[in-house]
mmCIF file of C-alpha atoms in Angstrom:
data_model
loop_
_atom_site.group_PDB
_atom_site.id
_atom_site.type_symbol
_atom_site.label_atom_id
_atom_site.label_comp_id
_atom_site.label_asym_id
_atom_site.label_seq_id
_atom_site.Cartn_x
_atom_site.Cartn_y
_atom_site.Cartn_z
ATOM 1 C CA MET X 283 -133.549 64.762 123.088
ATOM 2 C CA SER X 284 -132.003 62.565 125.706
ATOM 3 C CA ALA X 285 -133.610 60.077 127.593
ATOM 4 C CA LEU X 286 -131.074 60.321 130.276
ATOM 5 C CA ALA X 287 -132.163 63.685 130.515
ATOM 6 C CA VAL X 288 -136.020 63.360 130.749
ATOM 7 C CA ALA X 289 -136.025 60.574 132.894
ATOM 8 C CA GLY X 290 -133.325 62.419 135.562
ATOM 9 C CA THR X 291 -135.841 65.341 135.363
ATOM 10 C CA TRP X 292 -138.707 63.266 135.579
ATOM 11 C CA LEU X 293 -137.309 61.498 138.418
ATOM 12 C CA TRP X 294 -135.909 64.764 140.455
ATOM 13 C CA LEU X 295 -139.503 66.321 140.019
ATOM 14 C CA GLY X 296 -141.095 63.179 141.808
ATOM 15 C CA MET X 297 -138.861 62.527 144.353
ATOM 16 C CA VAL X 298 -139.047 66.709 145.144
ATOM 17 C CA LEU X 299 -143.128 66.863 144.841
ATOM 18 C CA ALA X 300 -142.915 63.541 147.560
ATOM 19 C CA ILE X 301 -140.888 64.241 149.861
ATOM 20 C CA SER X 302 -141.387 68.207 150.406
ATOM 21 C CA PHE X 303 -145.412 68.773 149.364
ATOM 22 C CA LEU X 304 -145.953 65.044 150.560
ATOM 23 C CA GLU X 305 -143.818 63.586 153.409
ATOM 24 C CA ALA X 306 -142.705 66.606 154.973
ATOM 25 C CA PRO X 307 -146.078 67.937 156.085
ATOM 26 C CA LEU X 308 -147.907 64.177 156.332
ATOM 27 C CA LYS X 309 -145.081 63.601 159.040
ATOM 28 C CA PHE X 310 -146.478 65.866 162.208
ATOM 29 C CA ARG X 311 -150.051 64.938 161.700
ATOM 30 C CA ALA X 312 -148.919 61.288 162.525
ATOM 31 C CA PRO X 313 -149.618 60.052 165.856
ATOM 32 C CA GLY X 314 -146.901 60.277 168.449
ATOM 33 C CA VAL X 315 -145.042 62.411 165.988
ATOM 34 C CA ASP X 316 -143.534 65.681 168.407
ATOM 35 C CA LEU X 317 -141.611 68.298 166.503
ATOM 36 C CA ARG X 318 -138.164 66.683 167.917
ATOM 37 C CA THR X 319 -139.023 63.610 166.385
ATOM 38 C CA GLY X 320 -140.100 65.246 163.356
ATOM 39 C CA LEU X 321 -137.451 67.294 163.218
ATOM 40 C CA ALA X 322 -134.781 64.524 163.405
ATOM 41 C CA ILE X 323 -136.843 62.763 160.645
ATOM 42 C CA GLY X 324 -136.780 65.478 158.883
ATOM 43 C CA ARG X 325 -133.311 65.518 158.969
ATOM 44 C CA LEU X 326 -132.551 62.670 157.450
ATOM 45 C CA VAL X 327 -135.020 62.501 154.964
ATOM 46 C CA PHE X 328 -133.655 65.983 153.292
ATOM 47 C CA ARG X 329 -130.395 65.000 153.565
ATOM 48 C CA ALA X 330 -131.131 61.602 151.282
ATOM 49 C CA LEU X 331 -133.084 64.085 148.865
ATOM 50 C CA ASN X 332 -130.552 66.871 148.388
ATOM 51 C CA THR X 333 -128.263 63.964 147.433
ATOM 52 C CA ALA X 334 -130.468 62.247 145.486
ATOM 53 C CA GLU X 335 -130.533 65.732 143.776
ATOM 54 C CA ALA X 336 -127.215 66.644 142.907
ATOM 55 C CA VAL X 337 -126.953 63.093 141.770
ATOM 56 C CA LEU X 338 -129.815 63.945 139.568
ATOM 57 C CA ALA X 339 -128.559 67.336 138.886
ATOM 58 C CA VAL X 340 -125.369 65.622 137.249
ATOM 59 C CA VAL X 341 -127.681 63.142 135.233
ATOM 60 C CA VAL X 342 -129.890 66.116 133.688
ATOM 61 C CA VAL X 343 -126.717 67.517 132.992
ATOM 62 C CA VAL X 344 -124.979 64.645 131.528
ATOM 63 C CA GLY X 345 -128.066 64.050 129.466
ATOM 64 C CA LEU X 346 -128.247 67.904 128.154
ATOM 65 C CA VAL X 347 -124.500 67.824 127.595
ATOM 66 C CA ALA X 348 -125.120 64.569 124.724
ATOM 67 C CA ALA X 349 -128.549 65.642 123.269
ATOM 68 C CA ARG X 350 -126.922 69.367 122.722
ATOM 69 C CA PRO X 351 -130.607 71.188 123.302
ATOM 70 C CA GLY X 352 -131.511 74.296 121.803
ATOM 71 C CA GLY X 353 -130.378 77.651 124.103
ATOM 72 C CA GLY X 354 -133.740 77.896 125.385
ATOM 73 C CA VAL X 355 -133.805 75.093 127.212
ATOM 74 C CA LEU X 356 -131.077 75.529 129.324
ATOM 75 C CA ALA X 357 -132.196 78.238 131.106
ATOM 76 C CA ALA X 358 -134.947 75.749 133.478
ATOM 77 C CA PRO X 359 -132.273 73.448 134.776
ATOM 78 C CA ALA X 360 -129.920 76.248 135.638
ATOM 79 C CA ALA X 361 -132.735 77.577 137.650
ATOM 80 C CA ALA X 362 -133.018 74.069 138.905
ATOM 81 C CA ILE X 363 -129.741 73.907 139.855
ATOM 82 C CA GLY X 364 -129.361 77.256 141.168
ATOM 83 C CA LEU X 365 -132.227 77.080 143.265
ATOM 84 C CA LEU X 366 -131.005 73.864 145.274
ATOM 85 C CA VAL X 367 -127.191 75.016 145.501
ATOM 86 C CA LEU X 368 -129.047 78.317 147.223
ATOM 87 C CA GLN X 369 -131.195 75.437 149.183
ATOM 88 C CA LEU X 370 -128.072 73.932 150.249
ATOM 89 C CA VAL X 371 -125.938 77.111 150.814
ATOM 90 C CA ALA X 372 -128.212 79.847 152.059
ATOM 91 C CA VAL X 373 -130.883 77.858 153.503
ATOM 92 C CA ARG X 374 -130.267 74.684 154.582
ATOM 93 C CA PRO X 375 -127.157 75.596 157.273
ATOM 94 C CA ARG X 376 -130.492 78.084 159.122
ATOM 95 C CA LEU X 377 -131.975 74.440 159.614
ATOM 96 C CA ALA X 378 -129.646 72.916 160.526
ATOM 97 C CA ARG X 379 -129.195 75.350 163.307
ATOM 98 C CA ARG X 380 -132.800 75.094 164.703
ATOM 99 C CA THR X 381 -132.898 71.726 164.294
ATOM 100 C CA ALA X 382 -129.831 70.995 166.573
ATOM 101 C CA THR X 383 -130.991 73.942 168.880
ATOM 102 C CA VAL X 384 -134.829 71.999 168.901
ATOM 103 C CA LEU X 385 -133.055 68.643 169.098
ATOM 104 C CA ALA X 386 -130.810 70.086 172.402
ATOM 105 C CA GLY X 387 -133.707 70.993 173.921
ATOM 106 C CA HIS X 388 -134.080 74.386 173.560
ATOM 107 C CA ASP X 389 -137.467 76.333 172.206
ATOM 108 C CA GLY X 390 -136.045 80.083 170.790
ATOM 109 C CA PRO X 391 -137.561 81.716 168.233
ATOM 110 C CA ARG X 392 -139.115 80.229 165.349
ATOM 111 C CA SER X 393 -137.229 80.428 162.357
ATOM 112 C CA THR X 394 -138.734 81.303 158.733
ATOM 113 C CA ALA X 395 -135.843 79.631 157.257
ATOM 114 C CA HIS X 396 -138.474 76.777 155.941
ATOM 115 C CA LEU X 397 -140.670 79.265 154.564
ATOM 116 C CA TRP X 398 -138.053 80.505 152.563
ATOM 117 C CA TYR X 399 -137.177 76.528 151.316
ATOM 118 C CA VAL X 400 -140.389 75.361 150.603
ATOM 119 C CA ALA X 401 -140.699 79.052 148.327
ATOM 120 C CA LEU X 402 -137.429 77.065 146.493
ATOM 121 C CA GLU X 403 -138.967 74.412 146.175
ATOM 122 C CA VAL X 404 -141.844 75.331 144.290
ATOM 123 C CA LEU X 405 -139.520 77.302 141.820
ATOM 124 C CA LYS X 406 -137.367 74.708 141.793
ATOM 125 C CA ALA X 407 -140.422 72.101 140.980
ATOM 126 C CA ALA X 408 -141.817 74.250 138.295
ATOM 127 C CA ALA X 409 -138.499 74.651 136.414
ATOM 128 C CA LEU X 410 -138.307 70.973 136.482
ATOM 129 C CA VAL X 411 -141.726 71.121 134.922
ATOM 130 C CA VAL X 412 -140.519 73.671 132.313
ATOM 131 C CA LEU X 413 -137.323 71.380 131.893
ATOM 132 C CA GLY X 414 -139.524 68.340 131.661
ATOM 133 C CA VAL X 415 -142.498 69.613 128.889
ATOM 134 C CA ALA X 416 -139.502 71.087 127.232
ATOM 135 C CA LEU X 417 -137.880 67.796 126.678
ATOM 136 C CA LEU X 418 -140.777 66.288 125.590
ATOM 137 C CA ALA X 419 -142.213 68.838 122.931
#
């Protein structure tokens, strides 16, 4: 298999795990980080993460095109990319509106969009693990 696809897959997975499942929840536990500060940080971090994910998705696709793997391997990257697109198109705009509201000093009702984002992150991480293992097999 293509070393490019393997490296891109594991790097993508590592970034998702480090940011979504380590940095994001921990920042709200840091002394002095209130909701507004945490959301402002999160907006910057997740914008950068999603940009890096899009670049890594392209790297993985290029690596897979070069390697021409069997059809079964292609379901996992398709799932990961589809889940990323769903996050960017359907969930991130809702999160951005909620963040803007809180940063403007308004409370309003709590959003469940972050729960959808996390659920999609779990599925995306699973797809990346499946892909990474398949590429190494």
